mmCIF file of C-alpha atoms in Angstrom:
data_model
loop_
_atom_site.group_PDB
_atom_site.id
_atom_site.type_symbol
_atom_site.label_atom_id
_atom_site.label_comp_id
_atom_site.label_asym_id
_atom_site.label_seq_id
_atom_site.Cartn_x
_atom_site.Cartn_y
_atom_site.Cartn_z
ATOM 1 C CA UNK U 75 47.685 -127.365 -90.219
ATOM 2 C CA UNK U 76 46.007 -124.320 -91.710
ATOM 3 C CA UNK U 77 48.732 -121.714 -90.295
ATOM 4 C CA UNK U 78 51.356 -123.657 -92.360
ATOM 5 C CA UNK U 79 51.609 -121.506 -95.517
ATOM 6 C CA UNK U 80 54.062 -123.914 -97.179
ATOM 7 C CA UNK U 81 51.657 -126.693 -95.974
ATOM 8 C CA UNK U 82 49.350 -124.443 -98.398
ATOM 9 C CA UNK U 83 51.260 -124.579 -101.274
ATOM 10 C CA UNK U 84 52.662 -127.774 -101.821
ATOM 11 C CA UNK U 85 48.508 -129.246 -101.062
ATOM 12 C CA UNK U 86 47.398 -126.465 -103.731
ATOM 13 C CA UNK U 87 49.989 -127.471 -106.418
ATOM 14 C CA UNK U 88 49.658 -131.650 -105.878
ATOM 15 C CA UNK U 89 45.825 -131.527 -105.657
ATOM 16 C CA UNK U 90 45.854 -129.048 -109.036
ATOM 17 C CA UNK U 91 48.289 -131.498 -110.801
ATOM 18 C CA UNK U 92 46.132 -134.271 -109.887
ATOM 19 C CA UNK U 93 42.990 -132.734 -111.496
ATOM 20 C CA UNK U 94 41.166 -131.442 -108.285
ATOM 21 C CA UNK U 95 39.457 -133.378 -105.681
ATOM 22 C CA UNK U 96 36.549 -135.779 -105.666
ATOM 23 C CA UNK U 97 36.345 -137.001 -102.163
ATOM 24 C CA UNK U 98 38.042 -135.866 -99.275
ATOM 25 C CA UNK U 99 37.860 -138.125 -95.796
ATOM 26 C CA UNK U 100 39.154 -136.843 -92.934
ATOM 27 C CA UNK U 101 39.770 -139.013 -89.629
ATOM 28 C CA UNK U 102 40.591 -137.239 -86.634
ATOM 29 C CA UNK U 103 41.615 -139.169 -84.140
ATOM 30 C CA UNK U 104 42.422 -137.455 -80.700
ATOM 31 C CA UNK U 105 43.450 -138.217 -77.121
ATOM 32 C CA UNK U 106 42.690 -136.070 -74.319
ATOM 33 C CA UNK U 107 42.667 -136.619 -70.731
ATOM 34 C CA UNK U 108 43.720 -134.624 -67.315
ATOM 35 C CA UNK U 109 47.204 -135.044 -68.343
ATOM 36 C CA UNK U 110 46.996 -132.690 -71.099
ATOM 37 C CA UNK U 111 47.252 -128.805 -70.504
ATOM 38 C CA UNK U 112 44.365 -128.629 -72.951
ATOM 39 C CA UNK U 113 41.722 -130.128 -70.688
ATOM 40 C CA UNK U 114 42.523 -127.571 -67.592
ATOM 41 C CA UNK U 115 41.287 -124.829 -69.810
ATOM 42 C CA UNK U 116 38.112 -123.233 -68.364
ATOM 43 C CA UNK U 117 36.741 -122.152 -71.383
ATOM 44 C CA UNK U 118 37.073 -124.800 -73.201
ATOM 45 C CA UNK U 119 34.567 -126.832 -70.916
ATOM 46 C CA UNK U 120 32.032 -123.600 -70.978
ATOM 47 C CA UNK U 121 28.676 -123.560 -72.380
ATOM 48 C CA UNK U 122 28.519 -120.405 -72.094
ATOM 49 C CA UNK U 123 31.671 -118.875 -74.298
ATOM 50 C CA UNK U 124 31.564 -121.662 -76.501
ATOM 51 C CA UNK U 125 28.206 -123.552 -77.838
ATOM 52 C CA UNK U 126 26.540 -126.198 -76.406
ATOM 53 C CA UNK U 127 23.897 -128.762 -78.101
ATOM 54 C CA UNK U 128 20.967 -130.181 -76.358
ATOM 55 C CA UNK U 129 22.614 -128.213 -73.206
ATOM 56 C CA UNK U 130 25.728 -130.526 -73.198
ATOM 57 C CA UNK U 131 29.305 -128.285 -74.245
ATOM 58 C CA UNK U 132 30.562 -129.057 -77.374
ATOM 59 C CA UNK U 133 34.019 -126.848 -76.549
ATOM 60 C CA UNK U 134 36.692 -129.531 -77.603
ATOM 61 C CA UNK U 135 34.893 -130.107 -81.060
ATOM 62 C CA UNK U 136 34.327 -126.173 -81.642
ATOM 63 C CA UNK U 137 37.759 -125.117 -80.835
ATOM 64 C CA UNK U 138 39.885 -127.848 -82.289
ATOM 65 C CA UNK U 139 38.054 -128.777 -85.240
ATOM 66 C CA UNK U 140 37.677 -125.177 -87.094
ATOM 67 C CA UNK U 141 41.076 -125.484 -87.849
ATOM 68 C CA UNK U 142 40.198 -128.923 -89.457
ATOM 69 C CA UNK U 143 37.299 -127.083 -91.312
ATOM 70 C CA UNK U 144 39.923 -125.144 -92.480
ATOM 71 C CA UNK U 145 41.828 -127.581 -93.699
ATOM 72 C CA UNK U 146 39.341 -128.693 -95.910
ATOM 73 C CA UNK U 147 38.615 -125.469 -97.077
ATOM 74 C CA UNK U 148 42.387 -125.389 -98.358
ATOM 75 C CA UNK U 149 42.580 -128.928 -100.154
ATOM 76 C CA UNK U 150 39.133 -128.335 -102.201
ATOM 77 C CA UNK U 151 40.386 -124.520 -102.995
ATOM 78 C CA UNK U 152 39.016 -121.149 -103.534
ATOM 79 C CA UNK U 153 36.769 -123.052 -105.898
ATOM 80 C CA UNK U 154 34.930 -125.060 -104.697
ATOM 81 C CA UNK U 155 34.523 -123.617 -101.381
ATOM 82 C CA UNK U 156 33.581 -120.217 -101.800
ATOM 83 C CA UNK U 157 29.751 -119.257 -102.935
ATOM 84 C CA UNK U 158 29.504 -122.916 -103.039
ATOM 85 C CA UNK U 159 26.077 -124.710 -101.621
ATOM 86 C CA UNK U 160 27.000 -126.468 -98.615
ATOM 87 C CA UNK U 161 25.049 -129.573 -97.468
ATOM 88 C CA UNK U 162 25.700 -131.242 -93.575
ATOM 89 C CA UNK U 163 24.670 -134.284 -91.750
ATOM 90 C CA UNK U 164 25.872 -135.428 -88.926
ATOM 91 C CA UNK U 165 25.906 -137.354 -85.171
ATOM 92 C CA UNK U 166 26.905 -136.622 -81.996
ATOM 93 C CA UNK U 167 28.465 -139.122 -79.265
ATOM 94 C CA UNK U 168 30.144 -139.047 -75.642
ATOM 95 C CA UNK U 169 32.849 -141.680 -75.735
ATOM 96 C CA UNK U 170 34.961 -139.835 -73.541
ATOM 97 C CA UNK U 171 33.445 -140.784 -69.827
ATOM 98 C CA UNK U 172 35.988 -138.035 -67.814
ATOM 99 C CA UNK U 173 35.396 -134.952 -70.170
ATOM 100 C CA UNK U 174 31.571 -134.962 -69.710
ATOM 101 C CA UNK U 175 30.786 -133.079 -73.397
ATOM 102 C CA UNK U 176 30.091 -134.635 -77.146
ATOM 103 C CA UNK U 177 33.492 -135.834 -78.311
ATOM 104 C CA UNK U 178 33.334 -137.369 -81.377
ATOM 105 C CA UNK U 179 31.650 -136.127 -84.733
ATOM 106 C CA UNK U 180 30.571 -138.035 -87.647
ATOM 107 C CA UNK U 181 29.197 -136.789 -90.922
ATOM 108 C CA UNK U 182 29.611 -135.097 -93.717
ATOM 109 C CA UNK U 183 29.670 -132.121 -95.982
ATOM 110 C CA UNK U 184 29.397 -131.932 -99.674
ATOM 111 C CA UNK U 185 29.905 -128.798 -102.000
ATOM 112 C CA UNK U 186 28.544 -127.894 -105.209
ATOM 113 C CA UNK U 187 29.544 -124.968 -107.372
ATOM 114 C CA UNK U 188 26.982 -122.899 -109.622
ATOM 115 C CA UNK U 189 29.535 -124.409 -112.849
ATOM 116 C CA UNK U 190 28.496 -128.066 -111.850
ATOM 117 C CA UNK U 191 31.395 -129.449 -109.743
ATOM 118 C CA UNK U 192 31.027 -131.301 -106.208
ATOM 119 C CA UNK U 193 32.676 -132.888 -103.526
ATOM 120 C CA UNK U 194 31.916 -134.839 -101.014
ATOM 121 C CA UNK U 195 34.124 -134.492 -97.670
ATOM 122 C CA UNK U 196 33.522 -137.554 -94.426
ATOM 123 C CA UNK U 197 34.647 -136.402 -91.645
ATOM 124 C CA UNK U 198 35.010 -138.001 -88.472
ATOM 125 C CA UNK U 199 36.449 -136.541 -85.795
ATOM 126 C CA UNK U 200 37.116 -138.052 -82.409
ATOM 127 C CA UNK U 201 38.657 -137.145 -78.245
ATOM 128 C CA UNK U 202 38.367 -140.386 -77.053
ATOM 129 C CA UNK U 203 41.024 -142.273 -78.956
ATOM 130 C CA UNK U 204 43.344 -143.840 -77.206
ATOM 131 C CA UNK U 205 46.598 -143.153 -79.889
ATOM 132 C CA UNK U 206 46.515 -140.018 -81.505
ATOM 133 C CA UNK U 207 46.352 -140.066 -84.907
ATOM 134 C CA UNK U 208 44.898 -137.356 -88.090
ATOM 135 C CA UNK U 209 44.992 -137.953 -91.582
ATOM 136 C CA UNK U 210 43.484 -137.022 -94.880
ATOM 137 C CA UNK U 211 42.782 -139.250 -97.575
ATOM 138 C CA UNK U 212 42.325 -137.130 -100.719
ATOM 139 C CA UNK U 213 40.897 -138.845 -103.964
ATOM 140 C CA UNK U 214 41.699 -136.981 -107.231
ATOM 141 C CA UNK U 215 41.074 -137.186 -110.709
ATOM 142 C CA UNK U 216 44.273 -138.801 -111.337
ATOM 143 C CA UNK U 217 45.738 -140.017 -108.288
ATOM 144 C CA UNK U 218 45.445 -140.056 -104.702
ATOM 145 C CA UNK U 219 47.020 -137.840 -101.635
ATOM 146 C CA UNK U 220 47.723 -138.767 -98.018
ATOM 147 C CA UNK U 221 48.547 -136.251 -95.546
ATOM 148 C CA UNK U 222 48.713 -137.639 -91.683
ATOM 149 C CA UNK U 223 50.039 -135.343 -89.183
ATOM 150 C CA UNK U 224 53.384 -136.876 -86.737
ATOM 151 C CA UNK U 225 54.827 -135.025 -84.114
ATOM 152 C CA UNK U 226 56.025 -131.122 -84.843
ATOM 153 C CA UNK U 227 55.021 -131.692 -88.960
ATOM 154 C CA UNK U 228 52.953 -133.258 -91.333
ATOM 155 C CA UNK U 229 53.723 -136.254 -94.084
ATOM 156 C CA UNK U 230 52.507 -135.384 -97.342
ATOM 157 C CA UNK U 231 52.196 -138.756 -99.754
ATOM 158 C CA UNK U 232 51.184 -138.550 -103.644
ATOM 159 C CA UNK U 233 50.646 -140.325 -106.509
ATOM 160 C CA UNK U 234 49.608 -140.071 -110.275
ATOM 161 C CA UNK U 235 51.743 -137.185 -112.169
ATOM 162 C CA UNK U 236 54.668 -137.879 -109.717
ATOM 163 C CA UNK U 237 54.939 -139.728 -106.405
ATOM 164 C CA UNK U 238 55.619 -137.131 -103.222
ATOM 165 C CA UNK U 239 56.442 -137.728 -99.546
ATOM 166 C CA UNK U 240 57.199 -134.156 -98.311
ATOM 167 C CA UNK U 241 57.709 -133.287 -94.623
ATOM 168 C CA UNK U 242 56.146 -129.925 -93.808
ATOM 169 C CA UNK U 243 56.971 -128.561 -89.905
ATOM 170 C CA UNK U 244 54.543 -126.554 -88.095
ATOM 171 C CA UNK U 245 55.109 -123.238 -88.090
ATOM 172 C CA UNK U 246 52.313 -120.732 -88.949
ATOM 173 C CA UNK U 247 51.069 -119.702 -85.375
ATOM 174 C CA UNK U 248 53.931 -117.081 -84.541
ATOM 175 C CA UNK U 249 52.946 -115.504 -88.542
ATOM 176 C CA UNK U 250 49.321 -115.326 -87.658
ATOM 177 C CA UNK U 251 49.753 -113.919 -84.623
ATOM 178 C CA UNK U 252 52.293 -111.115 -86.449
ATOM 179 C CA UNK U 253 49.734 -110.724 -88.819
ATOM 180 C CA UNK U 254 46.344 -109.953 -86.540
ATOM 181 C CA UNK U 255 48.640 -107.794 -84.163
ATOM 182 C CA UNK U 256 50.034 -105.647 -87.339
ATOM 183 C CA UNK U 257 46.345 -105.392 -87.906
ATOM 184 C CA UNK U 258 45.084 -104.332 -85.034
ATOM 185 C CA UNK U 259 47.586 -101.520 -85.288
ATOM 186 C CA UNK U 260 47.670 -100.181 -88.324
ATOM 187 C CA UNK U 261 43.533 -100.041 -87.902
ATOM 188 C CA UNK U 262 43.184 -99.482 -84.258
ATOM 189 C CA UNK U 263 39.859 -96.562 -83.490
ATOM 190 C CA UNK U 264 38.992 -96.998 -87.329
ATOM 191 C CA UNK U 265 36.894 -99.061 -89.452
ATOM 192 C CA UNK U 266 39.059 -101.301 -91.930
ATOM 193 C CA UNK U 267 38.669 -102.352 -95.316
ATOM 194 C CA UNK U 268 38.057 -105.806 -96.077
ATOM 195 C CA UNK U 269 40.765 -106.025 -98.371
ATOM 196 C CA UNK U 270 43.061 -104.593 -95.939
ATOM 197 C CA UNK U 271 42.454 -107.896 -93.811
ATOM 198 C CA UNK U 272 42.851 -110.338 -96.374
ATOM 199 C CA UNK U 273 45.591 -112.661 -94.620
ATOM 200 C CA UNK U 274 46.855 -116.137 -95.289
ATOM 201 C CA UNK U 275 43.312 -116.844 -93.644
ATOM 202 C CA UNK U 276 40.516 -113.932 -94.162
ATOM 203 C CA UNK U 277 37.721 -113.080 -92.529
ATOM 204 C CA UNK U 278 35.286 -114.443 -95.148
ATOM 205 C CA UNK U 279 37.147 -117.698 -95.091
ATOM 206 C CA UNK U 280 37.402 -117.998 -91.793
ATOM 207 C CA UNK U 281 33.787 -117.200 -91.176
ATOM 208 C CA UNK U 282 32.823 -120.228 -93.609
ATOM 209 C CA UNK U 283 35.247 -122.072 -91.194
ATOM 210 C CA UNK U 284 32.902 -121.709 -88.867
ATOM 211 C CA UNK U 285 29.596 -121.999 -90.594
ATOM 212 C CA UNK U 286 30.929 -125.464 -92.034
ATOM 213 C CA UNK U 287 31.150 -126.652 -88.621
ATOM 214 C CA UNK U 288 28.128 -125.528 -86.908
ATOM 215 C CA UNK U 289 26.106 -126.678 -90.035
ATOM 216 C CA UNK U 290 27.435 -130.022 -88.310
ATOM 217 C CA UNK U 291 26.149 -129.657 -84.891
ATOM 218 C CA UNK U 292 22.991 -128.144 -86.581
ATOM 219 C CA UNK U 293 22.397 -131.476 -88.198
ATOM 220 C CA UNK U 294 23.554 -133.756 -85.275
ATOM 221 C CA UNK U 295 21.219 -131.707 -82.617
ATOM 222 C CA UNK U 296 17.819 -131.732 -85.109
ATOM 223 C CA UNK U 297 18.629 -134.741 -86.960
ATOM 224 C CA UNK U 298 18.038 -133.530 -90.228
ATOM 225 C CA UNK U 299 20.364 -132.956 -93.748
ATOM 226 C CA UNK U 300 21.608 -128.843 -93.286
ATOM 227 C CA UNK U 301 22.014 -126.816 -96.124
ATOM 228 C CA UNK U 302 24.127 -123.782 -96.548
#
């Protein structure tokens, strides 16, 4: 979703002409099982490369969702994301009886800005569903956005300043991938700097990525409200 920059764009401009977001709920619905290359993945069932909560892995939620964090990060903006105060709660479950980790996460984050604006994002992600299924449901100032992800794209609905349903394919991976490797070359043996590795996703953003998301399992695993 994130590694679509056109996905990017066409978010950006409907969520701007709407008058920026108020609420954001995601629903992630996912199905995994032995028939899916994902689950023969080592790694992904480590608690050792990837974290673990109460000592049960957490690898399918870690991996998958970041990109999800992401996501959000991209609907609210620059703005409200960035040097924002971040506040999780959330809860764990295991739904899924053959993966043998937490599967599903419920909870969710709001940001407020030092000029007075917040949002408040649900998010509820899930691999135990039977159906597949992801969507956003974006409430703006003036008007409402639905994006829901179908096979190879995503369906981008709008309302308010002018009704949209726009198709957007995936295709950011093979870019990304262009862009780390160009990276790693032009700075291989030297220390690089950090404008120089400002891509479609940079290293500041994609560290808050991450932070989001562990605030999360921070909250599910003490039971308290997080704050960033």
């Amino acid at each position: 979703l994130l590694t679509s920059l056109s996905f990017s764009q066409v978010v950006s401009k409907l969520v701007s002409s709407l008058g920026g977001v108020i609420t954001l709920s995601l629903n992630a619905s996912c199905a995994l099982s032995d028939s899916s290359p994902y689950w023969h993945t080592p790694w992904r069932h480590s608690t050792v490369e990837l974290p673990e909560v109460d000592g049960i892995g957490i690898g399918y939620l870690f991996e998958g969702p970041v990109h999800f964090m992401a996501a959000i990060r991209k609907i609210l903006g620059q703005k409200a994301c960035l040097g924002a105060r971040v506040t999780a709660s959330a809860t764990l479950m295991q739904q899924n009886r053959e993966l043998k980790q937490h599967d599903t996460i419920s909870g969710y984050l709001r940001f407020d800005t030092d000029a007075g604006s917040s949002c408040a994002c649900a998010v509820n992600i899930c691999y135990a569903a039977f159906k597949p299924r992801v969507q956003f449901v974006i409430t703006c100032r003036r008007g409402n956005i639905v994006i829901e992800r179908v096979p190879g794209k995503y369906v981008i609905s709008g309302d308010g300043v002018e009704p949209l349903i726009q198709e957007i394919p995936f295709n950011g991976v093979d870019r990304e991938i262009s862009y780390f490797i160009d990276a790693v070359r032009k700075h291989k043996g030297r220390e690089a700097p950090v404008e120089d590795l400002e891509g479609e996703c940079s290293a500041r953003e994609a560290l808050l990525d991450v932070q989001h998301l562990l605030a999360l399992f921070r909250s599910a695993s003490t039971s308290q409200v997080v704050t960033l």
